[in-house]
Coordinates of C-alpha atoms and ligand atoms in Angstrom, one line a residue:
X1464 CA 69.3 21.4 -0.5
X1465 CA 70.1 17.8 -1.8
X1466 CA 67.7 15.0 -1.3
X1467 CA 70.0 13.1 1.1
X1468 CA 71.0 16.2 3.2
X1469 CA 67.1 16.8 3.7
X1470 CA 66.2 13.3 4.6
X1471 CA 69.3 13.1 7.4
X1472 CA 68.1 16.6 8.8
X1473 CA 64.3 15.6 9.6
X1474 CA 65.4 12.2 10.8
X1475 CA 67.8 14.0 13.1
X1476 CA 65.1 16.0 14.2
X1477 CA 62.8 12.9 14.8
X1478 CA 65.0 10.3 16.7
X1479 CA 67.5 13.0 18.1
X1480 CA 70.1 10.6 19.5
X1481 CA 69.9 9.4 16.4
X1482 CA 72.0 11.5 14.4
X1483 CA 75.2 9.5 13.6
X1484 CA 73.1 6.5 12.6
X1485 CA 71.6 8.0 10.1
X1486 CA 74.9 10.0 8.8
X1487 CA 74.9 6.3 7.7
X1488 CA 71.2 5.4 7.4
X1489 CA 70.5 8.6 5.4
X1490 CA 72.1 7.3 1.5
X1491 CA 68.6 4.6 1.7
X1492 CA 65.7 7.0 3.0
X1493 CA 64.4 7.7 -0.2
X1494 CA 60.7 9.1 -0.3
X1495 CA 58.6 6.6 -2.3
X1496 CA 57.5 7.8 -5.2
X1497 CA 60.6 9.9 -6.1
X1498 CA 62.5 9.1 -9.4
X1499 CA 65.9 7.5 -8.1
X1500 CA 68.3 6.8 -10.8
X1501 CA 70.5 4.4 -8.9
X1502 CA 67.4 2.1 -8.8
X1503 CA 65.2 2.7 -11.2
X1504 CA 63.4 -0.2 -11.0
X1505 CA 62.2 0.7 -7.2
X1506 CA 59.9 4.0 -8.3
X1507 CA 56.1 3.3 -7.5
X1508 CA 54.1 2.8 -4.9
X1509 CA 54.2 -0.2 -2.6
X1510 CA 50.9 -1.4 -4.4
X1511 CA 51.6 -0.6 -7.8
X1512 CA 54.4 -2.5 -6.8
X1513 CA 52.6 -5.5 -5.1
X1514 CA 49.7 -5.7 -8.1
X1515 CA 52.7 -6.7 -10.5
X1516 CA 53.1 -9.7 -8.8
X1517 CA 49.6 -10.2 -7.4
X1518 CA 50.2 -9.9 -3.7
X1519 CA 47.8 -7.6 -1.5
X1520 CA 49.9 -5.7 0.1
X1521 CA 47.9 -4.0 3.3
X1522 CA 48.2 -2.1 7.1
X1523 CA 46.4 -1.3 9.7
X1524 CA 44.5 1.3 10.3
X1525 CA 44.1 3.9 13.3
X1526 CA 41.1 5.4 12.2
X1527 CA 41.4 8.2 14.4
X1528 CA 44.3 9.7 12.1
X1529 CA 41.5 9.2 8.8
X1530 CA 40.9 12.7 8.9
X1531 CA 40.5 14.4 5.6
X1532 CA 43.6 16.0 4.2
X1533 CA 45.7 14.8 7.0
X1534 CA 48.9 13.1 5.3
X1535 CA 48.3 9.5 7.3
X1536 CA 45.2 9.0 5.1
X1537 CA 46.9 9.7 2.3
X1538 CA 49.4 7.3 2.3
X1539 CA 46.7 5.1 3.6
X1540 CA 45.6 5.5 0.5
X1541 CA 47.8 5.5 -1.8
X1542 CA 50.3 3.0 -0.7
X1543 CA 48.5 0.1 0.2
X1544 CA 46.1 -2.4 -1.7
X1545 CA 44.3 -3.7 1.7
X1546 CA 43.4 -2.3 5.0
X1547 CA 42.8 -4.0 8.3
X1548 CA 40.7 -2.1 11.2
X1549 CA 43.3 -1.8 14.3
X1550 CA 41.1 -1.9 16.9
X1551 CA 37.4 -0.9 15.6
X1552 CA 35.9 -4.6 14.6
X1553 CA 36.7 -5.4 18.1
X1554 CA 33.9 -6.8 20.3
X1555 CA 34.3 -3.6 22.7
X1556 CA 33.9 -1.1 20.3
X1557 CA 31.0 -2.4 18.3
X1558 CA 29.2 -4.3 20.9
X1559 CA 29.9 -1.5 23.9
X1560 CA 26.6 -2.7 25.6
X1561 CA 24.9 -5.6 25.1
X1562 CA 22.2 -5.8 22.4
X1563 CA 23.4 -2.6 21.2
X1564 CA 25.4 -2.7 18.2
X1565 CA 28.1 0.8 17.1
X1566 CA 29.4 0.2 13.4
X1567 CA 30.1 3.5 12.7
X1568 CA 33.6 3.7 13.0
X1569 CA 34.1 0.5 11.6
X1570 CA 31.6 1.1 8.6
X1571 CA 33.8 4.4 7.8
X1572 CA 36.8 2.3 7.4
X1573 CA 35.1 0.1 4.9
X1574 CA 33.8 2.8 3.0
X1575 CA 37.4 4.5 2.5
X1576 CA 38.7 1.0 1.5
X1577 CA 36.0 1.1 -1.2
X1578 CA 36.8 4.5 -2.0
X1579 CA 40.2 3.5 -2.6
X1580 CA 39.9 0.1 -3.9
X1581 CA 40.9 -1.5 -1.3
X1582 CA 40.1 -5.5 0.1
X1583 CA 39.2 -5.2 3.5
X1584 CA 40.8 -8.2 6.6
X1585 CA 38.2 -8.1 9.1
X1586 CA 40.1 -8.5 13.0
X1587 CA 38.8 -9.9 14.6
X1588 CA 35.4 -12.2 15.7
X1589 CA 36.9 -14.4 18.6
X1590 CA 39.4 -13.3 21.0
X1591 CA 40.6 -12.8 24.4
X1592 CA 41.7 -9.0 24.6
X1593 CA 39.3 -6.2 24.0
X1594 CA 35.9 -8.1 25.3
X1595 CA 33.4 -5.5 26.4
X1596 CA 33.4 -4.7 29.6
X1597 CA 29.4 -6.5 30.0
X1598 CA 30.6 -9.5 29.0
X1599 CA 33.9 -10.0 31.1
X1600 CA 31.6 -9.3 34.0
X1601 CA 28.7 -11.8 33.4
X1602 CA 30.8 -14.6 31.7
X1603 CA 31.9 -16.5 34.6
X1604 CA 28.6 -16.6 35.9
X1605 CA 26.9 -17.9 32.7
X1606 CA 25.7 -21.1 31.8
X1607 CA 27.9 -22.8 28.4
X1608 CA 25.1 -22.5 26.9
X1609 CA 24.1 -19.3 27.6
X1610 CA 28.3 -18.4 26.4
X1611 CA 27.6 -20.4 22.9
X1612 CA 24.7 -18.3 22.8
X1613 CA 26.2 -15.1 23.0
X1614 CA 29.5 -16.3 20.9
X1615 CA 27.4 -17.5 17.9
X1616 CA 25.5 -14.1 18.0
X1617 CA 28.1 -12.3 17.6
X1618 CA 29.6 -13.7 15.1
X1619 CA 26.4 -14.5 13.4
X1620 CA 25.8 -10.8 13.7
X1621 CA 29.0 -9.2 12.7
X1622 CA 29.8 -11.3 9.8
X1623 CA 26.3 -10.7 8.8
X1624 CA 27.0 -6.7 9.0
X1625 CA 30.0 -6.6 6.8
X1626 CA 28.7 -9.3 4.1
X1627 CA 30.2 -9.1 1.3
X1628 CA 32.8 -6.4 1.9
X1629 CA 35.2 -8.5 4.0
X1630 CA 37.7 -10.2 1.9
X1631 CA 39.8 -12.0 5.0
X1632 CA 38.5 -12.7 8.8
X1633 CA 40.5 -13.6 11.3
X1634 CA 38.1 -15.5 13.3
X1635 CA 40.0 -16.6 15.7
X1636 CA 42.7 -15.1 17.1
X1637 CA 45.2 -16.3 19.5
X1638 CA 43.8 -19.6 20.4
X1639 CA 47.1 -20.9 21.4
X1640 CA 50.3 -20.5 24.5
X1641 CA 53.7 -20.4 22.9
X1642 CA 53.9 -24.2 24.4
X1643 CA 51.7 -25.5 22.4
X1644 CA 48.4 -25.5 24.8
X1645 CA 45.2 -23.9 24.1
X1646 CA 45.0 -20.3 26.1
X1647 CA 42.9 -20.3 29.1
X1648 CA 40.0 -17.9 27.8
X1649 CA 37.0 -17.7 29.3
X1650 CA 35.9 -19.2 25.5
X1651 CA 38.2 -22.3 26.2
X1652 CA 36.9 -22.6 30.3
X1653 CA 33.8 -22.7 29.3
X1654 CA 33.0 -24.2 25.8
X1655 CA 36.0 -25.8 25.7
X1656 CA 38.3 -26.6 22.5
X1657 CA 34.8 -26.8 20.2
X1658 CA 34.3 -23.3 19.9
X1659 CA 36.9 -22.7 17.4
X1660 CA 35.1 -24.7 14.9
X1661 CA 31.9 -23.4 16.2
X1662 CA 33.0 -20.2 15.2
X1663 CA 34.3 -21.1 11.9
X1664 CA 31.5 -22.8 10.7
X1665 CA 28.7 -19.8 12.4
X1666 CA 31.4 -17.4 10.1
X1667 CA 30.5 -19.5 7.1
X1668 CA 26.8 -19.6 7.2
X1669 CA 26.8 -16.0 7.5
X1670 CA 29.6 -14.6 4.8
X1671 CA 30.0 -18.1 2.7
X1672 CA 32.1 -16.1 0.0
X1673 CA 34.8 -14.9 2.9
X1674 CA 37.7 -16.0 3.2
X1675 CA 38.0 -17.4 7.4
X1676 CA 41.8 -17.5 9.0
X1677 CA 43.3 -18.4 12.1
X1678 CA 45.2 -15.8 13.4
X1679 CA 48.4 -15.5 15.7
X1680 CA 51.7 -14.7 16.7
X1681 CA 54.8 -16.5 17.1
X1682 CA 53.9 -19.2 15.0
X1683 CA 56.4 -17.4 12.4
X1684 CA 58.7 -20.2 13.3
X1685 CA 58.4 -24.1 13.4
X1686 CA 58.3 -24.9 17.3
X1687 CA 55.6 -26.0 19.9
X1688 CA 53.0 -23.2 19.0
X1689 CA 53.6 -23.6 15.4
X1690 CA 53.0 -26.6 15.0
X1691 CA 50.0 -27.3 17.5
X1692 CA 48.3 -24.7 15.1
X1693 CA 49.6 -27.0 12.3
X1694 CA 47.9 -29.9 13.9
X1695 CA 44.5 -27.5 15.0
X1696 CA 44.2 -26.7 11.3
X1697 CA 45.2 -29.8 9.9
X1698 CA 42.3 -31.5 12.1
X1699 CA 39.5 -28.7 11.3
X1700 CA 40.1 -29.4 7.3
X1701 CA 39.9 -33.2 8.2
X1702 CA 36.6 -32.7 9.9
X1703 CA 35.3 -30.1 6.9
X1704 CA 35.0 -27.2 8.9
X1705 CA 35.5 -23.8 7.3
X1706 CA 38.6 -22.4 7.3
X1707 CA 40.5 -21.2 4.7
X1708 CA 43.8 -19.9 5.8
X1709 CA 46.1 -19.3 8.5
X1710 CA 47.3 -15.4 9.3
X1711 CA 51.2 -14.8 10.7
X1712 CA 51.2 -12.3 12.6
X1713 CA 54.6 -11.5 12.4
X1714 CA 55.4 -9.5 15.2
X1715 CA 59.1 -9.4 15.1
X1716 CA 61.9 -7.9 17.5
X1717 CA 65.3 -7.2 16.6
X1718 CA 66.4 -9.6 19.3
X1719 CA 65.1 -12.5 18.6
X1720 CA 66.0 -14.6 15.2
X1721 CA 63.3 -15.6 12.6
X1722 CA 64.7 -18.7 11.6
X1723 CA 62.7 -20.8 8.9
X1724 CA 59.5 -18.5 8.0
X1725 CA 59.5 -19.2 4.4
X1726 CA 59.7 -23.2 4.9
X1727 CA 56.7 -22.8 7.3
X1728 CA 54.9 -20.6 5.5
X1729 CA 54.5 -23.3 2.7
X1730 CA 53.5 -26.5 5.3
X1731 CA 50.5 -24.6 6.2
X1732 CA 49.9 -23.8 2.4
X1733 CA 50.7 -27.5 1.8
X1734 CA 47.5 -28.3 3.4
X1735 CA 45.4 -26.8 1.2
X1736 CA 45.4 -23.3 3.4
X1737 CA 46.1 -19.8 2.2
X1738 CA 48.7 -18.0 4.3
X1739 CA 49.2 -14.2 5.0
X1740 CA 51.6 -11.5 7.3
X1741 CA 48.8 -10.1 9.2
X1742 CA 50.5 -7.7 11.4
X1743 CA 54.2 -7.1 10.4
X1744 CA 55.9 -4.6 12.8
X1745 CA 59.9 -5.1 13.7
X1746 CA 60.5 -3.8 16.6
X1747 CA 63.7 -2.5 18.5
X1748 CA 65.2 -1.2 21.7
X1749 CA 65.4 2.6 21.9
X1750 CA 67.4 4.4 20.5
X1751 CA 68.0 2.8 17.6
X1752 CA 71.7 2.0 16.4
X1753 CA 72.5 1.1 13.0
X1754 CA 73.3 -2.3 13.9
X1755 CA 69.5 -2.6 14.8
X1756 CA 67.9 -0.5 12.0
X1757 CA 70.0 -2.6 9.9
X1758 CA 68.4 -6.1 11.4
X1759 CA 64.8 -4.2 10.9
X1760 CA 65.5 -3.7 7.7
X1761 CA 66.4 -7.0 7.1
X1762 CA 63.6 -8.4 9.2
X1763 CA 60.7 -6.5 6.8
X1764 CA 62.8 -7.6 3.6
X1765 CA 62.7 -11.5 4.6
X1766 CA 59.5 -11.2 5.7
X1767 CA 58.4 -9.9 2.8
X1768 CA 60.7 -12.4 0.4
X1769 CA 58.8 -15.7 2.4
X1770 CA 55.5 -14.2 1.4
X1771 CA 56.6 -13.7 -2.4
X1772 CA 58.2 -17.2 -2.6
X1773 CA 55.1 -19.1 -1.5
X1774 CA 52.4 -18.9 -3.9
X1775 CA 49.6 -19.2 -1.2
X1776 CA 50.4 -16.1 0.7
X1777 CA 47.8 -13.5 -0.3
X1778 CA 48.6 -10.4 1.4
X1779 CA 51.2 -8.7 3.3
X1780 CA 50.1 -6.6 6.0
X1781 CA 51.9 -4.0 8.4
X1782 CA 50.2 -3.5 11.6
X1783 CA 50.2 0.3 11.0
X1784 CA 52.7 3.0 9.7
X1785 CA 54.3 5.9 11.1
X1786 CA 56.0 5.0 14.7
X1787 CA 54.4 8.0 16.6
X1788 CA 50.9 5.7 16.2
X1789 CA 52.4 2.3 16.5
X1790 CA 51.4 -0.2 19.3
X1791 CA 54.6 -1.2 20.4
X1792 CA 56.1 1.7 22.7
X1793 CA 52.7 1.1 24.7
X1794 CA 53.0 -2.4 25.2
X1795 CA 57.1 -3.2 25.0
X1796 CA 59.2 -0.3 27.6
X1797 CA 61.6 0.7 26.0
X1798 CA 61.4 -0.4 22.7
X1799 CA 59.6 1.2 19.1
X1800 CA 60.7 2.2 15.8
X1801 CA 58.9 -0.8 14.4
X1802 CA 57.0 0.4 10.9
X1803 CA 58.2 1.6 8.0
X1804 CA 57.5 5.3 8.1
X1805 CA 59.0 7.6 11.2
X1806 CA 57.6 9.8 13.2
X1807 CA 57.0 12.1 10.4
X1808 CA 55.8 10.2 8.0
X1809 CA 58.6 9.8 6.5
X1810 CA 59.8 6.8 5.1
X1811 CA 62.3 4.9 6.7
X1812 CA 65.0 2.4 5.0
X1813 CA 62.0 -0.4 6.3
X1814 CA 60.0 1.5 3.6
X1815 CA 62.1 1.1 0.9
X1816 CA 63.7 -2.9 1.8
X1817 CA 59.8 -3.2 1.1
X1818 CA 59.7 -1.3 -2.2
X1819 CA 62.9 -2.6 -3.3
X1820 CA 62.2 -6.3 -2.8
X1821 CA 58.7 -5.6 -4.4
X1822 CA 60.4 -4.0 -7.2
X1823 CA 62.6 -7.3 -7.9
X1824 CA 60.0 -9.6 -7.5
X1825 CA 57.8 -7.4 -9.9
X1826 CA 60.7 -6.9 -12.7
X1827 CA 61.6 -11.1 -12.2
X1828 CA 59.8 -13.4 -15.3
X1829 CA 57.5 -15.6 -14.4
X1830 CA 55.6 -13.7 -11.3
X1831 CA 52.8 -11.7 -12.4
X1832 CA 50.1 -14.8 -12.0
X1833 CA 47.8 -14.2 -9.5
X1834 CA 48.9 -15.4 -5.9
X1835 CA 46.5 -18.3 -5.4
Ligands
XIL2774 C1 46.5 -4.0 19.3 C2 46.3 -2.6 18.8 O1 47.4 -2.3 17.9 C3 46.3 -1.6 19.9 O2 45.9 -0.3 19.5 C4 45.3 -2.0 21.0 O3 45.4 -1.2 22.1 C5 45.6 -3.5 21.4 O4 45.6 -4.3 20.3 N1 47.7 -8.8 18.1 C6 46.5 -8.5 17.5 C7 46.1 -7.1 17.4 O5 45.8 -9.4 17.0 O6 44.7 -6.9 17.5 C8 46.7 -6.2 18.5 O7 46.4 -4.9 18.2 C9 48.2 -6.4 18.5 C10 48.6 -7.9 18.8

């Protein structure tokens, strides 16, 4: 059975409706390491790839799929240069009641990077989503004080935990409304705008060798919540605080346009601020037509080309592989499809956009300094 015949047949089986896109789609669905003699040049892993040219290139991780032998840690593995924990840093699952601290899943995860030699991005220390439940509860009742207190704790105690083995934290994530305003968190409500520097500089006493981001999500683009994190960061350097980058999310739907990425991407670094994708997913509406595997594919390739053309971006990360454990069909009805390997584990034309472009940028003189 030829390669191309096999690849259309189990995506047929996966997507079902599916089958005359990928009459189409099949010709790119090339399975990474195998030798393809159209494009030489693309053969190697996606961080064999990404070394050439310095660039981290990293996922998230479910760490329920981990399991030994299964073929999601293996790719885990052997694909990527950097892993970020998808949920198991969070304040609920290592602080599930107060005072008493669960690392284990979160150790294990640090302990396969090492295994692997893997950096680690640590998400994430200040948030509004995934508070436990304890704290939610007795928040709005608590002094600011009492807030700080517990805040600076927790970061204090985390950071502390993971010294030394956390190359990137997103310390605060999400800070911002797509108009520009801060959230309304209880973090905001009570302590007001200063706890974002709080936390950097508690981060910073207690991991001074990490490197501290901002994190969020449609700041991809230059707009109102763009660029009041441009002015939030721009003030914090003023003012000395802590921070060392800013983290795109890059959450991206086939809808919507991406207009200027790569132009934004470099104000921030103009700063004096690394930059990194910190949770790269394109999604789509279901079922996918080949007019909208064709924009995802183009989404993860210019995603990936604005990171490559600024020096300052460190890492580019996928917020997970394999769309039977992706976020998005949870969270957006009616719409998935958005990493670069299917329901399989196979890997999709997003997979090899992300090879290919790797490939170029690796084979191009001139671009094997380190990213800095
Ligand atoms: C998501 C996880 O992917 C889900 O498993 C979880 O149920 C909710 O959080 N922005 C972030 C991530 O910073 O932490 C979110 O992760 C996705 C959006």
């Amino acid at each position: 059975m030829s390669r191309r015949l096999r690849v259309g047949l189990i995506t047929t089986a996966v997507i079902g409706a599916g089958a005359v896109l990928f009459a189409q789609g099949a010709a790119f669905a090339a399975p990474p390491a195998a030798p393809d003699h159209h494009t030489p040049a693309a053969a190697g892993t996606l961080r064999q790839l990404a070394s050439q040219v310095g660039l981290r290139v990293g996922t998230a991780i479910d760490t329920d799929q981990l399991a030994s032998n299964s073929p999601y840690r293996a790719i885990a593995a052997t694909q990527f240069s950097s892993v970020t924990p998808e949920n198991v840093m969070k304040w609920e699952v290592v602080e599930p009641t107060q005072g008493t601290y669960d690392w284990g899943q979160a150790d294990r995860l640090v302990a396969f990077a090492q295994q692997n030699g893997q950096l680690v991005r640590g998400h994430t220390l200040v948030w509004h989503n995934q508070l436990p439940a304890w704290l939610t509860a007795a928040a709005p009742s608590m002094s600011a004080d009492q807030l700080r207190a517990i805040l600076k704790k927790h970061v204090i105690d985390e950071v502390t935990h993971f010294k030394g083995k956390v190359w990137q934290w997103d310390v605060v994530n999400e800070a911002f409304n797509d108009d520009g305003t801060l959230r309304d968190t209880i973090w905001l409500q009570k302590l007001g705008p200063d706890y974002i520097a709080d936390a950097f500089r508690w981060a910073h006493q207690a991991d001074p060798k990490a490197l501290l981001f901002y994190n969020d999500y449609n700041i991809e683009y230059t707009g109102p919540k763009s660029n009041a994190v441009y002015q939030l960061v721009k003030d914090l350097k003023a003012k000395g605080v802590p921070i060392d980058g800013v983290g795109f999310q890059t959450h991206l739907d086939t809808q919507y346009p991406l207009p200027d990425l790569q132009n934004n991407l470099q104000r921030f670094a103009d700063l004096g601020l690394k930059v990194a994708e910190t949770e790269v997913d394109v999604r789509t509406t279901l079922p996918v037509t080949p007019v909208e595997q064709n924009a995802q594919v183009a989404g993860y390739t210019s995603t990936l080309q604005a990171c490559l053309a600024v020096r300052a971006c460190l890492s580019y990360t996928v917020w997970g592989f394999g769309d039977a454990y992706s976020w998005v069909p949870g969270v957006f009805p009616g719409e998935g499809a958005a990493t670069i390997y299917d329901e399989n584990l196979q890997p999709k034309p997003e997979y090899t956009a992300l090879q290919q472009t790797l490939a170029l940028a690796a084979g191009a003189p001139g671009r094997s300094d380190p990213r800095h």
